[in-house]
Amino acid sequence: MKTPFITSKKLAEITKQFPTPFHLYDEKGIREKARAVNQAFAWNKGFKEYFAVKATPNPTILKILQEEGCGVDCASYVELLMSHKVGFEGSDIMFSSNNTPAEEFQYARELGATINLDAYEDIAFLQEVAGIPETISCRYNPGGTFELGTDIMDHPEDAKFGMTKAQLIQAFKELKALGVKKFGIHALLASNTVSNDYYPELARQLFELAVEVVAETKVDLDFINLSGGIGVNYRPEETANDIAVIGEGVRQVYERVLTPAGLGQVKIFAELGRFMLAPHGLLVTKVTHKKQTYRTYVGVDASAVNLLRPAMYGSYHHISNMSNPDGQLEVVDVVGSLCENNDKFAIGRALPESRLGDTLVIHDAGAHGFSMGYQYNAKLRSSEILLREDGQAQMIRRAEKPEDYLVTLYGFNFEK
Ligand SMILES: *Cc1c(COP(=O)(O)O)cnc(C)c1O
């Protein structure tokens, strides 16, 4: 079972105040998660979680994470700008971009962000457009497949990110000659892993690489960035990752590989997005229509523009009917209103009977949810609401209005 972080009664008050659909975030859960992550890595003196802004780019959320000691991981100009306005500065900002425009490198340098170079070829580009900083990180891609036991978790060889080992060693040598004083190594080799073994195995690969690279290049290795990839249990039968177990797993590899090699000062960084926020956000929507043809359809007022993952990846998101939790089960497709047949939040799902006006919550929508939203069919982006620790609901982003959609268009006067 998946239990929403809010009661039906409390949610009914909120839906009276704010029209659906909206994303609802849980401040308490977010803070507890950040504390658990920091606690799990407290054994490492320099540990820092740089929240991946792309997962949930809202300043109020970023501020909460900042208060819990997190930094931010950015990959675009506006992510940098938003983070700067929230008050992140210098080494609190990781800039892990790829195929990076010159202005973004320039802006990242201006803010003193730590640049994580995606490509060997970026050295010359960065030097030309923004200059080489004193601290720099390089992103590694080992190629091949990433395996845990007999399970293939992902295919780094097909990923556009990172550089080969030979390139990374060459990059460190050249960057050192160009005046870089402190170095970092970064890799993200599998996405949404529901396993406590991903980080420890990634750590083993990166720590062994680090020992080899430092021996060959004699650089001052300041940090190793394990990046994102720790996933969430979207399906109710899956077991949630245990960050305490993960942190301990990484510690053991650290003691076994890095400490004996004289690298016991190296800081561990993370850039978790999904793990930090996904379970602490719900997409709240109401049943607006029912339709019976060859299948039974439950029409809701949210659509794929509010949560793209099911349409794009066929992802499972659990759904609870908050108005009729004990209703008779019926097998339905839960659909949005786009003129696009993949606009379905669930296909052939047994749910308690959905009645017109019922409130449904779609679970684990707090990361890569709102942020992957779009405006197909001239649908407008919905609002984001934060459930504060004191129980108050606060709007932290209003829904778009028609004029927001029209404002960038030339050649017509919409005022008339
Ligand atoms: C997307 C991304 C992350 C966050 O990944 P999650 O799976 O959401 O934790 C971290 N770092 C980089 C460079 C990314 O592209």
Coordinates of C-alpha atoms and ligand atoms in Angstrom, one line a residue:
M1 CA 0.0 0.0 0.0
K2 CA 1.0 3.6 -0.6
T3 CA -0.3 6.0 1.9
P4 CA -0.6 9.7 0.9
F5 CA 1.0 12.2 3.2
I6 CA -2.3 14.0 3.7
T7 CA -5.7 12.9 5.0
S8 CA -8.9 13.0 2.9
K9 CA -10.3 15.6 5.2
K10 CA -7.4 17.9 5.0
L11 CA -7.1 17.5 1.3
A12 CA -10.8 18.4 0.9
E13 CA -10.2 21.7 2.7
I14 CA -7.3 22.4 0.3
T15 CA -9.3 21.6 -2.8
K16 CA -12.0 23.9 -1.6
Q17 CA -9.4 26.7 -1.4
F18 CA -7.4 25.9 -4.7
P19 CA -8.9 24.6 -7.9
T20 CA -7.5 21.3 -9.2
P21 CA -5.3 20.2 -10.8
F22 CA -2.3 21.1 -8.7
H23 CA 0.9 19.7 -7.4
L24 CA 1.0 19.4 -3.6
Y25 CA 4.3 19.2 -1.7
D26 CA 4.9 18.2 1.8
E27 CA 7.4 20.4 3.7
K28 CA 7.8 18.0 6.6
G29 CA 8.6 15.1 4.3
I30 CA 11.1 17.1 2.4
R31 CA 12.9 18.3 5.5
E32 CA 13.0 14.8 7.0
K33 CA 14.4 13.4 3.7
A34 CA 17.2 16.1 3.6
R35 CA 18.1 15.3 7.2
A36 CA 18.2 11.6 6.6
V37 CA 20.5 12.1 3.6
N38 CA 22.8 14.3 5.5
Q39 CA 22.8 12.0 8.5
A40 CA 23.6 9.0 6.3
F41 CA 26.8 10.7 5.1
A42 CA 27.7 12.5 8.3
W43 CA 30.8 10.2 8.5
N44 CA 32.3 12.2 5.6
K45 CA 33.3 15.6 6.8
G46 CA 32.8 17.5 3.5
F47 CA 29.6 15.7 2.4
K48 CA 27.1 17.9 0.5
E49 CA 23.9 17.1 -1.3
Y50 CA 23.4 19.4 -4.3
F51 CA 19.7 19.1 -5.1
A52 CA 19.2 18.6 -8.8
V53 CA 17.1 21.7 -9.6
K54 CA 15.6 20.2 -12.7
A55 CA 13.6 17.8 -10.6
T56 CA 11.5 20.5 -8.9
P57 CA 12.5 24.0 -9.9
N58 CA 10.6 26.1 -7.4
P59 CA 12.4 28.7 -5.2
T60 CA 10.3 27.9 -2.1
I61 CA 11.4 24.3 -2.4
L62 CA 15.0 25.3 -3.0
K63 CA 14.9 27.5 0.1
I64 CA 13.7 24.7 2.3
L65 CA 16.5 22.5 1.1
Q66 CA 19.0 25.4 1.6
E67 CA 17.8 25.6 5.2
E68 CA 18.6 21.9 5.5
G69 CA 22.2 22.5 4.4
C70 CA 21.8 21.4 0.7
G71 CA 23.4 23.1 -2.3
V72 CA 22.0 23.0 -5.8
D73 CA 22.9 21.3 -9.0
C74 CA 22.1 23.3 -12.1
A75 CA 22.3 22.7 -15.8
S76 CA 20.9 25.8 -17.5
Y77 CA 20.9 29.6 -17.3
V78 CA 17.5 29.9 -15.6
E79 CA 18.3 27.2 -13.1
L80 CA 21.5 29.2 -12.2
L81 CA 19.5 32.4 -12.1
M82 CA 16.8 31.0 -9.8
S83 CA 19.4 29.5 -7.5
H84 CA 21.3 32.7 -7.3
K85 CA 18.1 34.7 -6.5
V86 CA 17.3 32.1 -3.7
G87 CA 20.7 32.9 -2.3
F88 CA 22.9 30.1 -3.4
E89 CA 26.4 31.2 -4.2
G90 CA 29.9 29.9 -5.1
S91 CA 30.6 26.4 -4.1
D92 CA 26.9 25.9 -3.0
I93 CA 26.2 25.6 -6.8
M94 CA 27.3 22.7 -8.9
F95 CA 27.0 23.3 -12.6
S96 CA 26.7 19.8 -14.2
S97 CA 25.6 20.7 -17.7
N98 CA 26.4 19.2 -21.1
N99 CA 26.6 20.7 -24.6
T100 CA 26.8 23.9 -22.7
P101 CA 26.2 27.4 -24.3
A102 CA 29.0 29.9 -23.8
E103 CA 26.8 32.3 -21.8
E104 CA 26.0 29.5 -19.3
F105 CA 29.6 28.8 -18.6
Q106 CA 30.2 32.6 -18.3
Y107 CA 27.3 33.0 -15.8
A108 CA 28.4 29.9 -13.8
R109 CA 31.9 31.4 -13.5
E110 CA 30.4 34.8 -12.5
L111 CA 28.5 33.0 -9.6
G112 CA 31.6 31.1 -8.7
A113 CA 29.7 27.8 -9.2
T114 CA 31.8 24.6 -9.4
I115 CA 31.9 23.5 -13.1
N116 CA 31.5 19.9 -13.8
L117 CA 33.0 19.4 -17.3
D118 CA 31.0 16.9 -19.5
A119 CA 33.5 16.6 -22.3
Y120 CA 37.2 16.6 -22.8
E121 CA 36.6 19.0 -25.7
D122 CA 35.0 21.5 -23.3
I123 CA 38.5 22.4 -21.8
A124 CA 39.4 24.5 -24.9
F125 CA 35.8 25.9 -25.1
L126 CA 35.7 26.9 -21.5
Q127 CA 39.1 28.5 -21.6
E128 CA 38.1 30.6 -24.6
V129 CA 34.6 31.7 -23.4
A130 CA 34.9 31.9 -19.6
G131 CA 38.4 31.0 -18.5
I132 CA 39.6 28.1 -16.4
P133 CA 38.6 28.2 -12.7
E134 CA 40.7 27.0 -9.7
T135 CA 38.3 24.1 -8.9
I136 CA 36.9 21.9 -11.6
S137 CA 35.2 18.5 -11.9
C138 CA 35.1 16.1 -14.8
R139 CA 32.3 13.7 -15.6
Y140 CA 33.2 10.1 -16.3
N141 CA 31.6 7.6 -18.6
P142 CA 33.0 4.1 -18.4
G143 CA 31.1 2.8 -21.4
G144 CA 29.6 -0.7 -21.5
T145 CA 26.8 -1.6 -19.2
F146 CA 26.2 -0.8 -15.5
E147 CA 25.4 -3.9 -13.6
L148 CA 24.4 -4.8 -10.1
G149 CA 24.9 -8.6 -9.7
T150 CA 23.3 -10.1 -12.8
D151 CA 21.0 -7.1 -13.4
I152 CA 21.8 -4.7 -16.2
M153 CA 20.8 -1.3 -14.7
D154 CA 21.7 1.0 -17.6
H155 CA 23.9 1.4 -20.7
P156 CA 26.5 4.1 -20.2
E157 CA 27.9 3.3 -23.6
D158 CA 24.7 4.7 -25.2
A159 CA 24.7 7.9 -23.0
K160 CA 25.8 11.2 -24.4
F161 CA 27.3 12.2 -21.0
G162 CA 30.8 12.2 -19.7
M163 CA 34.3 11.3 -21.0
T164 CA 36.3 8.2 -21.3
K165 CA 39.0 7.2 -18.7
A166 CA 41.8 8.2 -21.1
Q167 CA 40.2 11.6 -21.7
L168 CA 39.6 12.2 -18.0
I169 CA 43.3 11.5 -17.2
Q170 CA 44.4 13.7 -20.1
A171 CA 41.9 16.4 -19.0
F172 CA 43.3 16.4 -15.5
K173 CA 46.9 16.8 -16.8
E174 CA 46.0 19.7 -19.1
L175 CA 43.8 21.4 -16.5
K176 CA 46.5 21.1 -13.9
A177 CA 48.9 22.8 -16.4
L178 CA 46.3 25.5 -16.9
G179 CA 46.3 26.3 -13.2
V180 CA 43.5 24.2 -11.7
K181 CA 44.2 23.5 -8.0
K182 CA 41.4 21.3 -6.9
F183 CA 39.7 18.5 -8.8
G184 CA 36.5 16.5 -8.7
I185 CA 35.3 13.3 -10.4
H186 CA 31.6 12.9 -11.2
A187 CA 29.4 10.1 -12.7
L188 CA 25.7 9.2 -13.1
L189 CA 25.6 5.7 -14.5
A190 CA 22.0 4.5 -13.8
S191 CA 18.7 6.3 -13.3
N192 CA 15.9 5.6 -10.8
T193 CA 17.7 2.6 -9.2
V194 CA 15.5 0.9 -6.6
S195 CA 18.4 -0.8 -4.8
N196 CA 20.6 0.0 -1.9
D197 CA 23.6 -1.3 -3.9
Y198 CA 23.7 1.4 -6.7
Y199 CA 25.6 4.1 -4.8
P200 CA 28.1 1.6 -3.2
E201 CA 28.9 0.0 -6.5
L202 CA 29.2 3.4 -8.3
A203 CA 31.4 4.5 -5.4
R204 CA 33.6 1.4 -5.8
Q205 CA 34.1 2.2 -9.5
L206 CA 34.8 5.9 -8.9
F207 CA 37.0 5.4 -5.9
E208 CA 39.2 2.9 -7.8
L209 CA 39.3 5.2 -10.7
A210 CA 40.3 8.1 -8.4
V211 CA 43.2 6.1 -6.9
E212 CA 44.5 5.4 -10.4
V213 CA 44.0 8.9 -11.7
V214 CA 45.6 10.6 -8.7
A215 CA 48.6 8.2 -9.0
E216 CA 49.1 9.1 -12.6
T217 CA 48.3 12.8 -12.5
K218 CA 49.3 13.8 -9.0
V219 CA 46.3 16.2 -8.8
D220 CA 44.7 17.4 -5.5
L221 CA 41.5 15.4 -5.6
D222 CA 39.0 17.4 -3.5
F223 CA 35.7 15.6 -4.1
I224 CA 33.9 12.7 -5.7
N225 CA 30.4 13.4 -6.8
L226 CA 28.1 10.4 -6.9
S227 CA 25.4 12.5 -8.5
G228 CA 21.8 11.3 -8.9
G229 CA 20.2 8.0 -9.7
I230 CA 18.9 6.8 -6.4
G231 CA 15.3 6.1 -7.2
V232 CA 12.0 5.7 -5.5
N233 CA 9.5 2.9 -5.1
Y234 CA 6.8 4.1 -7.6
R235 CA 5.1 0.7 -7.3
P236 CA 3.5 -0.3 -4.1
E237 CA 5.2 -3.7 -4.1
E238 CA 8.7 -2.2 -4.4
T239 CA 10.7 -1.5 -1.2
A240 CA 11.9 2.1 -0.7
N241 CA 15.7 2.7 -0.8
D242 CA 17.2 3.1 2.7
I243 CA 19.5 6.0 2.6
A244 CA 21.1 5.0 5.9
V245 CA 22.1 1.6 4.4
I246 CA 23.3 3.3 1.3
G247 CA 25.4 5.8 3.2
E248 CA 27.0 3.0 5.3
G249 CA 27.6 1.0 2.1
V250 CA 29.5 3.9 0.6
R251 CA 31.4 4.4 3.8
Q252 CA 32.7 0.8 3.7
V253 CA 34.0 1.2 0.2
Y254 CA 35.6 4.5 1.1
E255 CA 37.4 2.9 4.0
R256 CA 38.5 0.0 1.9
V257 CA 39.6 1.9 -1.3
L258 CA 40.2 5.6 -0.6
T259 CA 41.6 5.7 2.9
P260 CA 44.4 3.2 2.4
A261 CA 45.4 5.1 -0.8
G262 CA 45.9 8.3 1.3
L263 CA 42.7 9.8 -0.1
G264 CA 40.8 9.8 3.3
Q265 CA 40.2 13.6 3.0
V266 CA 38.1 13.4 -0.2
K267 CA 34.7 14.9 0.1
I268 CA 31.6 13.0 -1.1
F269 CA 29.0 14.9 -3.0
A270 CA 25.5 13.9 -4.2
E271 CA 23.2 15.5 -6.7
L272 CA 19.9 13.7 -5.8
G273 CA 16.7 15.0 -7.3
R274 CA 14.1 12.2 -7.5
F275 CA 15.0 10.6 -4.2
M276 CA 14.7 14.0 -2.4
L277 CA 11.4 15.1 -3.8
A278 CA 9.4 12.5 -5.7
P279 CA 7.6 10.9 -2.7
H280 CA 6.9 14.3 -1.2
G281 CA 4.7 15.6 -4.0
L282 CA 1.2 14.5 -5.2
L283 CA -0.6 15.5 -8.3
V284 CA -4.1 16.3 -7.1
T285 CA -6.9 16.0 -9.7
K286 CA -10.7 15.5 -9.9
V287 CA -12.8 13.1 -11.8
T288 CA -14.6 15.1 -14.4
H289 CA -16.0 12.4 -16.8
K290 CA -16.6 8.7 -17.1
K291 CA -16.9 6.9 -20.4
Q292 CA -17.7 3.3 -21.4
T293 CA -16.7 1.9 -24.8
Y294 CA -14.4 -1.1 -25.2
R295 CA -12.8 0.0 -22.0
T296 CA -13.8 2.0 -19.0
Y297 CA -12.4 5.5 -18.9
V298 CA -12.1 7.8 -15.9
G299 CA -11.5 11.3 -17.2
V300 CA -9.6 13.7 -14.8
D301 CA -8.8 17.4 -15.0
A302 CA -5.1 16.8 -15.0
S303 CA -3.3 15.5 -18.2
A304 CA 0.1 14.6 -19.4
V305 CA 1.1 18.2 -19.4
N306 CA 1.1 18.1 -15.6
L307 CA 2.9 14.8 -15.3
L308 CA 4.6 13.4 -18.5
R309 CA 6.3 10.3 -17.1
P310 CA 3.4 7.8 -17.8
A311 CA 2.9 9.1 -21.4
M312 CA 6.7 9.4 -22.1
Y313 CA 8.2 6.3 -20.4
G314 CA 5.1 4.2 -19.6
S315 CA 6.0 4.8 -16.0
Y316 CA 3.8 3.5 -13.2
H317 CA 2.4 6.1 -10.7
H318 CA 0.2 4.9 -8.0
I319 CA -3.3 6.5 -7.7
S320 CA -5.5 6.8 -4.6
N321 CA -9.1 7.9 -4.6
M322 CA -9.3 10.1 -1.6
S323 CA -13.1 10.6 -1.8
N324 CA -14.0 6.9 -2.1
P325 CA -11.0 4.8 -0.8
D326 CA -13.1 1.8 0.1
G327 CA -15.3 1.8 -3.1
Q328 CA -15.9 -1.3 -5.1
L329 CA -12.9 -2.0 -7.4
E330 CA -13.3 -1.4 -11.1
V331 CA -10.7 -1.8 -13.8
V332 CA -10.2 1.5 -15.6
D333 CA -8.0 3.7 -17.7
V334 CA -7.4 7.1 -16.0
V335 CA -7.1 9.7 -18.8
G336 CA -6.4 13.4 -19.3
S337 CA -8.0 15.5 -22.0
L338 CA -5.2 15.9 -24.6
C339 CA -5.9 14.9 -28.2
E340 CA -3.2 12.3 -27.9
N341 CA -3.8 8.7 -27.0
N342 CA -0.9 8.3 -24.7
D343 CA -2.4 10.8 -22.3
K344 CA -3.1 8.2 -19.7
F345 CA -2.1 8.1 -16.0
A346 CA -3.1 4.4 -15.7
I347 CA -4.1 1.7 -18.1
G348 CA -6.2 -1.3 -16.9
R349 CA -5.8 -0.3 -13.3
A350 CA -8.1 -1.7 -10.5
L351 CA -9.2 1.3 -8.6
P352 CA -12.0 2.0 -6.1
E353 CA -15.0 3.2 -8.0
S354 CA -14.4 6.7 -9.4
R355 CA -17.4 9.0 -9.2
L356 CA -17.8 12.4 -10.8
G357 CA -16.2 15.0 -8.5
D358 CA -14.0 12.5 -6.6
T359 CA -10.5 13.7 -5.8
L360 CA -7.7 11.4 -6.9
V361 CA -4.0 11.8 -6.0
I362 CA -1.3 10.6 -8.2
H363 CA 1.7 9.6 -6.0
D364 CA 5.4 10.3 -6.3
A365 CA 4.9 13.3 -8.6
G366 CA 7.2 15.6 -6.6
A367 CA 10.2 15.3 -8.9
H368 CA 10.3 15.4 -12.7
G369 CA 6.6 16.1 -12.4
F370 CA 5.7 19.8 -12.8
S371 CA 9.1 20.4 -14.2
M372 CA 8.6 18.2 -17.2
G373 CA 5.3 20.0 -17.9
Y374 CA 4.5 21.5 -21.2
Q375 CA 1.7 23.3 -23.0
Y376 CA 0.5 21.0 -25.8
N377 CA -3.1 21.6 -26.8
A378 CA -2.6 25.1 -25.4
K379 CA -3.0 23.6 -21.9
L380 CA -1.9 25.9 -19.2
R381 CA 0.5 24.9 -16.5
S382 CA -1.2 24.3 -13.1
S383 CA -0.3 25.6 -9.7
E384 CA 2.0 24.3 -7.0
I385 CA 0.9 24.2 -3.4
L386 CA 3.1 23.6 -0.4
L387 CA 1.7 21.9 2.7
R388 CA 3.6 23.7 5.4
E389 CA 4.7 22.0 8.6
D390 CA 2.1 23.9 10.5
G391 CA -0.6 22.4 8.3
Q392 CA -1.2 25.6 6.3
A393 CA -1.5 25.2 2.5
Q394 CA 0.4 27.9 0.6
M395 CA 0.4 28.5 -3.1
I396 CA 4.0 28.7 -4.2
R397 CA 3.3 29.0 -7.9
R398 CA 0.0 30.2 -9.5
A399 CA -1.6 28.5 -12.4
E400 CA -1.0 30.0 -15.8
K401 CA -3.7 32.2 -17.3
P402 CA -4.6 32.4 -20.9
E403 CA -2.7 35.7 -21.2
D404 CA 0.5 34.0 -20.0
Y405 CA 0.3 31.7 -23.0
L406 CA -0.5 34.5 -25.4
V407 CA 2.1 37.1 -24.1
T408 CA 5.0 36.0 -26.3
L409 CA 3.0 36.0 -29.5
Y410 CA 3.5 38.8 -32.1
G411 CA 1.1 39.8 -34.8
F412 CA -2.2 39.8 -33.0
N413 CA -3.8 42.1 -30.5
F414 CA -5.4 39.8 -27.9
E415 CA -6.6 42.8 -25.9
K416 CA -9.3 43.6 -28.4
Ligands
LIG1 C1 19.1 14.5 -13.6 C2 20.4 14.6 -12.9 C3 20.5 14.5 -11.6 C4 19.4 14.0 -10.7 O1 19.0 12.8 -11.0 P1 17.9 12.0 -10.1 O2 17.7 10.7 -10.8 O3 16.7 12.9 -10.2 O4 18.4 11.9 -8.7 C5 21.8 14.7 -11.0 N1 22.8 15.1 -11.7 C6 22.8 15.3 -13.0 C7 24.0 15.7 -13.8 C8 21.6 15.0 -13.7 O5 21.5 15.2 -15.0

